[in-house]
Amino acid sequence: MERANLDWSNLEFQYVKTDYHLEYYFKDGKWSEAKIVENDTIELSIAATSLHYGQQCFEGLKAFEQVSGKITVFRVDENARRMATSARKILMEPFPEDKFIEAVYKVVQLNRRFIPPYGTGASLYVRPLLIGTSGIVGVKPSEEYLFLVFVTPVGPYFKGGLKPIRLLVEEEIDRAAPLGVGDVKVGGNYAAGLRASKKAKSLGYNEVLYLDAKHKKYIDESGPANFLGITKDNKYVTPASSSILPSITNKSLRVLAEKEMGMKVEQRAIDVEEIFDFKEAGCCGTAAVITPVKSITYRDREVVYLNDNEIGEVCRDLYDHLTGIQLGTHEDKYGWNFEVPMD
Ligand code: PLP
Ligand code: COI
């Protein structure tokens, strides 16, 4: 198999068309088999519920070429479950979890020439998407759905990879309400955050750090990733909140912090004032992996954790453990890697 001619070590987090994607249709109460599609466009009713009323949800996970040459996807079972949870929350037909895993394997196999080689720091990002397709102008759930999954080779989400980022605590814009849909992966949450992100970037920050919408006091998360802090007494602390996405990366890091690094882990409400006492902070997610936080600005105060190009010791250790498991250089004790059968 010849690999695609790409500059693997310098990929950014952006869409590159690959060879095929898969489509599955829900109609008359059942899901179709996979349709393999070369074209990367879809035809859709102009009245589709996904277009008008945001009836859509998506996922994001990564496939890796490991040091041994094996191709694996990381915790795909968790993404399958989370997507079903997202779907149910906005009254969509969930895509069956076992079929989700099969679909991910199949789309990776079909696009194998786009899997970045081991050692390049890049990976194959897998993007499953579920949308309501019925043309219904009334506000009600669709009867028909399209589940599709595509892949695209990616580098780090934040430019420069492990380069530390500057966060701005956002007080004027909310991403999600406490009893809303911030805890599921629906597109509307990202649309809601665009103007906050734009504002932060225009002021020279890399991203926003949201506060909880009700009290404006507790840390929620960043735009595309969860937040974690490391206290001076070496605890891993991360927000418990009904308006943040339950990150699979964060869930994995909590295990690694506790079991591999002997740290105490706390998932609880974090008062924004606590940022001034942390020794390190990070953003974590599939795309972000662990991105070290250089500084956080809250009103007229800024806390600086790192110099340019630095990464804190604890974040470095967490990063090495996580990426070591993903790339097969560390033992996968917890069964997080799913091998994609390649023949
Ligand atoms: N929070 C938000 C808003 C996200 O979009 C993501 C990315 O998926 C995450 C957190 C991290 O979640 P995960 O680690 O499951 O990718
Ligand atoms: C991911 O990390 O997979 C995400 O979906 C974040 C996204 C905003 C790129």
XYZ file of C-alpha atoms and ligand atoms in Angstrom:
368
model
C 0.000 0.000 0.000
C 1.372 3.359 -0.960
C 0.817 6.157 1.485
C -0.697 9.460 0.415
C 1.875 12.085 -0.447
C 1.501 14.398 2.548
C 3.944 16.297 4.731
C 3.015 14.109 7.736
C 5.120 15.870 10.350
C 3.698 19.276 9.528
C -0.013 18.516 9.304
C -2.369 20.946 10.952
C -5.790 20.247 12.400
C -7.751 20.813 9.247
C -9.867 18.919 6.766
C -8.116 17.025 4.004
C -10.313 14.980 1.687
C -9.584 11.265 1.876
C -10.680 8.426 -0.415
C -14.002 7.276 1.063
C -16.577 7.888 3.742
C -19.411 5.653 4.906
C -23.118 6.428 5.025
C -25.901 4.598 6.870
C -29.556 5.571 6.610
C -32.318 5.160 9.183
C -35.643 4.690 7.429
C -38.842 2.778 8.250
C -37.522 1.924 11.697
C -34.202 0.373 10.714
C -30.622 1.182 9.813
C -29.249 0.332 6.391
C -25.948 -1.376 5.713
C -22.883 0.765 4.972
C -22.701 2.612 1.707
C -19.140 3.406 0.628
C -18.996 6.868 -0.912
C -16.143 8.603 -2.737
C -17.703 12.022 -3.130
C -17.449 14.174 0.021
C -20.783 15.951 -0.382
C -24.319 14.904 0.600
C -27.740 15.686 -0.808
C -30.235 16.823 1.796
C -33.821 18.123 1.983
C -33.818 21.894 2.317
C -36.253 21.398 5.228
C -34.102 18.820 7.118
C -34.334 19.071 10.929
C -30.544 19.098 11.222
C -30.311 22.255 9.143
C -33.059 24.235 10.843
C -33.291 23.040 14.405
C -29.813 21.724 15.052
C -30.826 18.092 15.248
C -27.336 16.725 14.828
C -24.500 15.351 16.938
C -20.959 14.199 16.230
C -17.911 12.490 17.678
C -14.142 12.725 17.390
C -11.560 10.011 17.933
C -8.156 9.069 16.594
C -6.514 6.113 14.838
C -2.782 5.594 15.212
C -0.044 3.575 13.623
C 1.719 2.072 16.616
C 5.432 1.387 16.978
C 4.771 -2.270 15.979
C 2.927 -1.213 12.814
C -0.467 -2.194 14.236
C -3.321 0.221 13.575
C -5.405 1.044 16.631
C -8.225 3.384 17.602
C -8.382 4.806 21.083
C -11.406 3.970 23.282
C -13.865 3.798 20.393
C -16.383 2.063 22.664
C -16.591 5.241 24.748
C -17.251 7.393 21.680
C -19.940 4.957 20.521
C -21.663 5.248 23.898
C -21.331 9.023 24.088
C -22.778 9.476 20.627
C -25.815 7.410 21.568
C -26.215 9.585 24.690
C -25.975 12.754 22.589
C -28.536 11.396 20.111
C -31.049 10.451 22.800
C -30.750 13.834 24.488
C -31.985 15.658 21.393
C -34.467 12.928 20.456
C -32.540 11.461 17.537
C -32.330 7.809 16.623
C -29.085 6.549 18.204
C -26.711 4.649 15.956
C -26.111 1.145 17.415
C -22.857 1.073 19.393
C -21.549 -2.187 17.897
C -22.191 -0.919 14.377
C -20.421 2.338 15.301
C -17.238 0.422 16.140
C -17.483 -1.610 12.916
C -18.009 1.584 10.908
C -14.902 3.170 12.433
C -12.804 0.089 11.600
C -14.146 0.030 8.067
C -13.537 3.694 7.302
C -9.975 3.440 8.654
C -9.334 0.333 6.520
C -10.696 2.008 3.411
C -8.505 5.069 3.913
C -5.385 3.279 5.112
C -3.125 5.305 2.854
C -3.998 8.378 4.933
C -2.903 6.880 8.272
C 0.084 8.989 9.369
C 3.281 6.978 9.893
C 4.436 6.214 13.440
C 6.743 8.883 14.781
C 5.351 11.836 12.838
C 3.170 13.092 15.710
C 0.149 12.989 13.413
C -2.883 10.704 13.536
C -5.980 9.853 11.567
C -8.897 11.785 13.030
C -12.231 9.972 12.760
C -15.367 12.102 12.633
C -18.724 10.322 13.001
C -21.785 12.513 12.381
C -25.503 11.883 12.893
C -28.091 14.203 11.349
C -31.864 14.422 11.095
C -32.790 14.293 7.406
C -36.589 14.452 7.282
C -37.978 17.582 5.694
C -40.242 18.794 8.496
C -40.845 22.469 9.036
C -42.514 22.026 12.434
C -40.215 21.798 15.454
C -40.207 18.085 16.112
C -37.808 15.170 15.809
C -36.892 13.817 12.405
C -38.182 10.431 11.336
C -35.199 9.672 9.130
C -31.504 9.967 9.893
C -28.135 9.784 8.225
C -25.110 8.502 10.119
C -21.854 9.121 8.311
C -18.234 8.727 9.236
C -15.215 10.234 7.564
C -11.532 10.498 8.380
C -8.913 13.145 7.903
C -5.212 13.087 8.793
C -4.368 15.675 11.447
C -1.562 17.222 13.417
C -1.975 19.082 16.714
C -5.128 21.146 17.322
C -3.262 24.069 18.790
C -0.496 25.261 16.496
C 2.924 24.163 17.677
C 1.694 21.027 19.475
C 3.068 21.087 22.970
C 3.510 24.837 22.907
C 1.680 26.316 25.888
C -1.461 28.368 25.279
C -2.942 31.495 26.841
C -6.530 31.307 28.090
C -8.999 34.104 28.752
C -11.761 33.568 31.314
C -14.997 34.498 29.562
C -17.717 36.173 31.616
C -19.978 37.802 29.059
C -20.754 34.825 26.848
C -22.071 31.442 27.939
C -21.365 28.291 25.996
C -24.039 26.148 27.635
C -26.735 26.254 30.324
C -26.638 24.010 33.420
C -29.767 22.117 32.353
C -29.151 22.459 28.618
C -27.102 20.367 26.217
C -23.531 21.316 27.150
C -22.864 17.753 28.300
C -23.434 16.253 24.849
C -21.605 16.725 21.585
C -24.080 18.717 19.516
C -23.047 21.329 16.983
C -25.057 24.142 18.563
C -22.653 24.253 21.515
C -19.822 25.085 19.157
C -21.823 27.719 17.286
C -22.662 29.269 20.677
C -18.965 29.526 21.467
C -17.687 30.957 18.190
C -17.974 34.603 19.154
C -16.263 34.065 22.514
C -13.410 32.261 20.796
C -13.127 34.971 18.166
C -13.018 37.641 20.847
C -10.305 35.811 22.820
C -8.203 35.313 19.684
C -8.551 38.941 18.661
C -7.174 39.900 22.080
C -4.125 37.655 21.636
C -5.292 34.571 23.567
C -5.510 31.088 22.114
C -8.847 30.089 23.627
C -11.579 30.810 26.122
C -12.069 29.336 29.566
C -15.803 29.311 30.301
C -17.366 29.751 33.707
C -20.569 28.004 34.758
C -23.507 30.004 33.405
C -25.503 30.067 36.650
C -23.051 31.326 39.269
C -20.296 32.725 37.022
C -17.912 31.416 39.633
C -16.856 27.870 38.766
C -14.680 26.752 35.878
C -16.490 24.824 33.150
C -14.183 24.059 30.239
C -12.432 25.544 27.245
C -14.007 25.796 23.767
C -12.726 22.518 22.302
C -11.388 20.758 25.428
C -11.782 20.026 29.158
C -9.710 21.831 31.770
C -7.430 20.376 34.434
C -5.332 21.970 37.137
C -2.442 20.577 39.164
C -2.341 21.871 42.726
C 0.858 22.679 44.595
C 0.308 19.535 46.685
C 0.171 17.545 43.447
C -3.536 16.823 43.074
C -5.168 16.469 39.672
C -8.311 18.614 39.793
C -10.887 18.906 37.045
C -14.392 20.385 36.985
C -17.542 18.419 37.750
C -20.274 20.293 35.889
C -23.531 19.480 34.124
C -22.638 21.839 31.276
C -19.332 20.360 30.071
C -18.612 17.486 27.736
C -17.509 14.342 29.596
C -14.123 14.043 27.916
C -12.753 10.578 27.230
C -9.218 11.977 27.330
C -9.866 13.487 30.760
C -11.355 10.196 31.967
C -8.186 8.412 30.790
C -5.875 10.992 32.369
C -7.649 10.662 35.707
C -6.841 6.950 35.689
C -3.217 7.572 34.681
C -2.776 10.308 37.305
C -4.116 8.072 40.060
C -2.822 4.648 39.094
C 0.414 5.374 37.272
C 1.514 8.612 38.920
C 0.151 8.120 42.451
C -1.721 11.425 42.413
C -4.949 12.269 44.181
C -7.676 13.053 41.678
C -10.558 15.395 42.407
C -13.494 15.952 40.075
C -15.453 18.763 41.688
C -16.605 22.343 41.354
C -13.506 24.511 40.920
C -13.791 28.120 42.023
C -12.139 30.307 39.390
C -10.007 31.885 42.143
C -8.209 28.539 42.476
C -6.361 29.180 39.221
C -4.075 31.504 41.160
C -2.915 28.599 43.347
C -2.292 25.927 40.717
C 1.252 25.013 39.777
C 0.214 23.772 36.319
C -2.876 23.739 34.144
C -3.824 21.979 30.930
C -6.546 21.553 28.329
C -7.331 17.999 27.308
C -9.275 16.330 24.547
C -8.907 14.096 21.523
C -7.801 16.973 19.318
C -5.970 18.912 22.060
C -4.364 15.775 23.665
C -2.904 17.675 26.643
C -2.091 21.206 25.774
C -0.148 22.968 28.508
C -1.543 26.284 29.685
C 0.955 29.126 29.785
C -1.334 31.657 31.442
C -4.917 32.398 32.400
C -6.356 35.900 32.463
C -9.312 36.572 34.751
C -10.600 40.152 34.778
C -7.527 42.292 35.345
C -5.345 39.539 36.760
C -3.140 37.068 34.930
C -1.548 33.946 36.386
C 1.499 32.700 34.488
C 2.477 29.049 34.885
C 5.080 28.651 32.160
C 7.476 30.423 29.877
C 7.163 30.097 26.106
C 7.866 26.568 24.829
C 7.804 25.087 28.332
C 5.616 22.290 29.613
C 5.117 21.549 33.300
C 6.527 18.323 34.731
C 3.172 16.773 35.605
C 1.544 17.621 32.257
C 4.619 16.221 30.485
C 4.348 12.996 32.463
C 0.611 12.683 31.749
C 1.226 13.390 28.074
C 3.973 10.746 27.865
C 1.802 8.115 29.549
C -1.219 8.808 27.355
C 0.576 9.064 24.028
C 2.821 6.116 25.002
C -0.271 3.918 25.364
C -1.765 5.239 22.135
C 1.433 4.573 20.188
C 2.200 1.228 21.792
C 5.447 2.224 23.535
C 3.724 1.876 26.961
C 1.776 -1.172 28.038
C -1.973 -0.837 27.443
C -2.959 -2.094 30.904
C -6.487 -0.778 30.744
C -7.507 -2.146 27.343
C -7.932 1.264 25.719
C -6.496 0.419 22.285
C -8.792 -1.318 19.799
C -6.859 -2.963 17.001
C -8.263 -2.320 13.533
C -8.084 -5.549 11.512
C -6.208 -4.508 8.369
C -6.701 -7.467 6.030
N -14.937 19.452 25.555
C -15.380 19.802 24.339
C -16.295 20.945 24.232
C -14.947 19.085 23.211
O -15.373 19.410 21.998
C -14.069 18.004 23.379
C -13.648 17.218 22.227
O -14.188 16.200 21.906
C -13.644 17.686 24.660
C -14.096 18.428 25.726
C -12.732 16.535 24.897
O -13.393 15.309 24.804
P -12.628 14.000 24.346
O -11.467 13.849 25.273
O -13.623 12.913 24.530
O -12.215 14.208 22.960
C -12.210 16.594 19.509
O -11.291 16.791 20.288
O -12.378 15.501 18.943
C -13.178 17.615 19.212
O -14.226 17.281 18.737
C -12.866 19.009 19.441
C -13.236 19.766 18.217
C -13.747 21.082 18.561
C -12.138 19.761 17.222
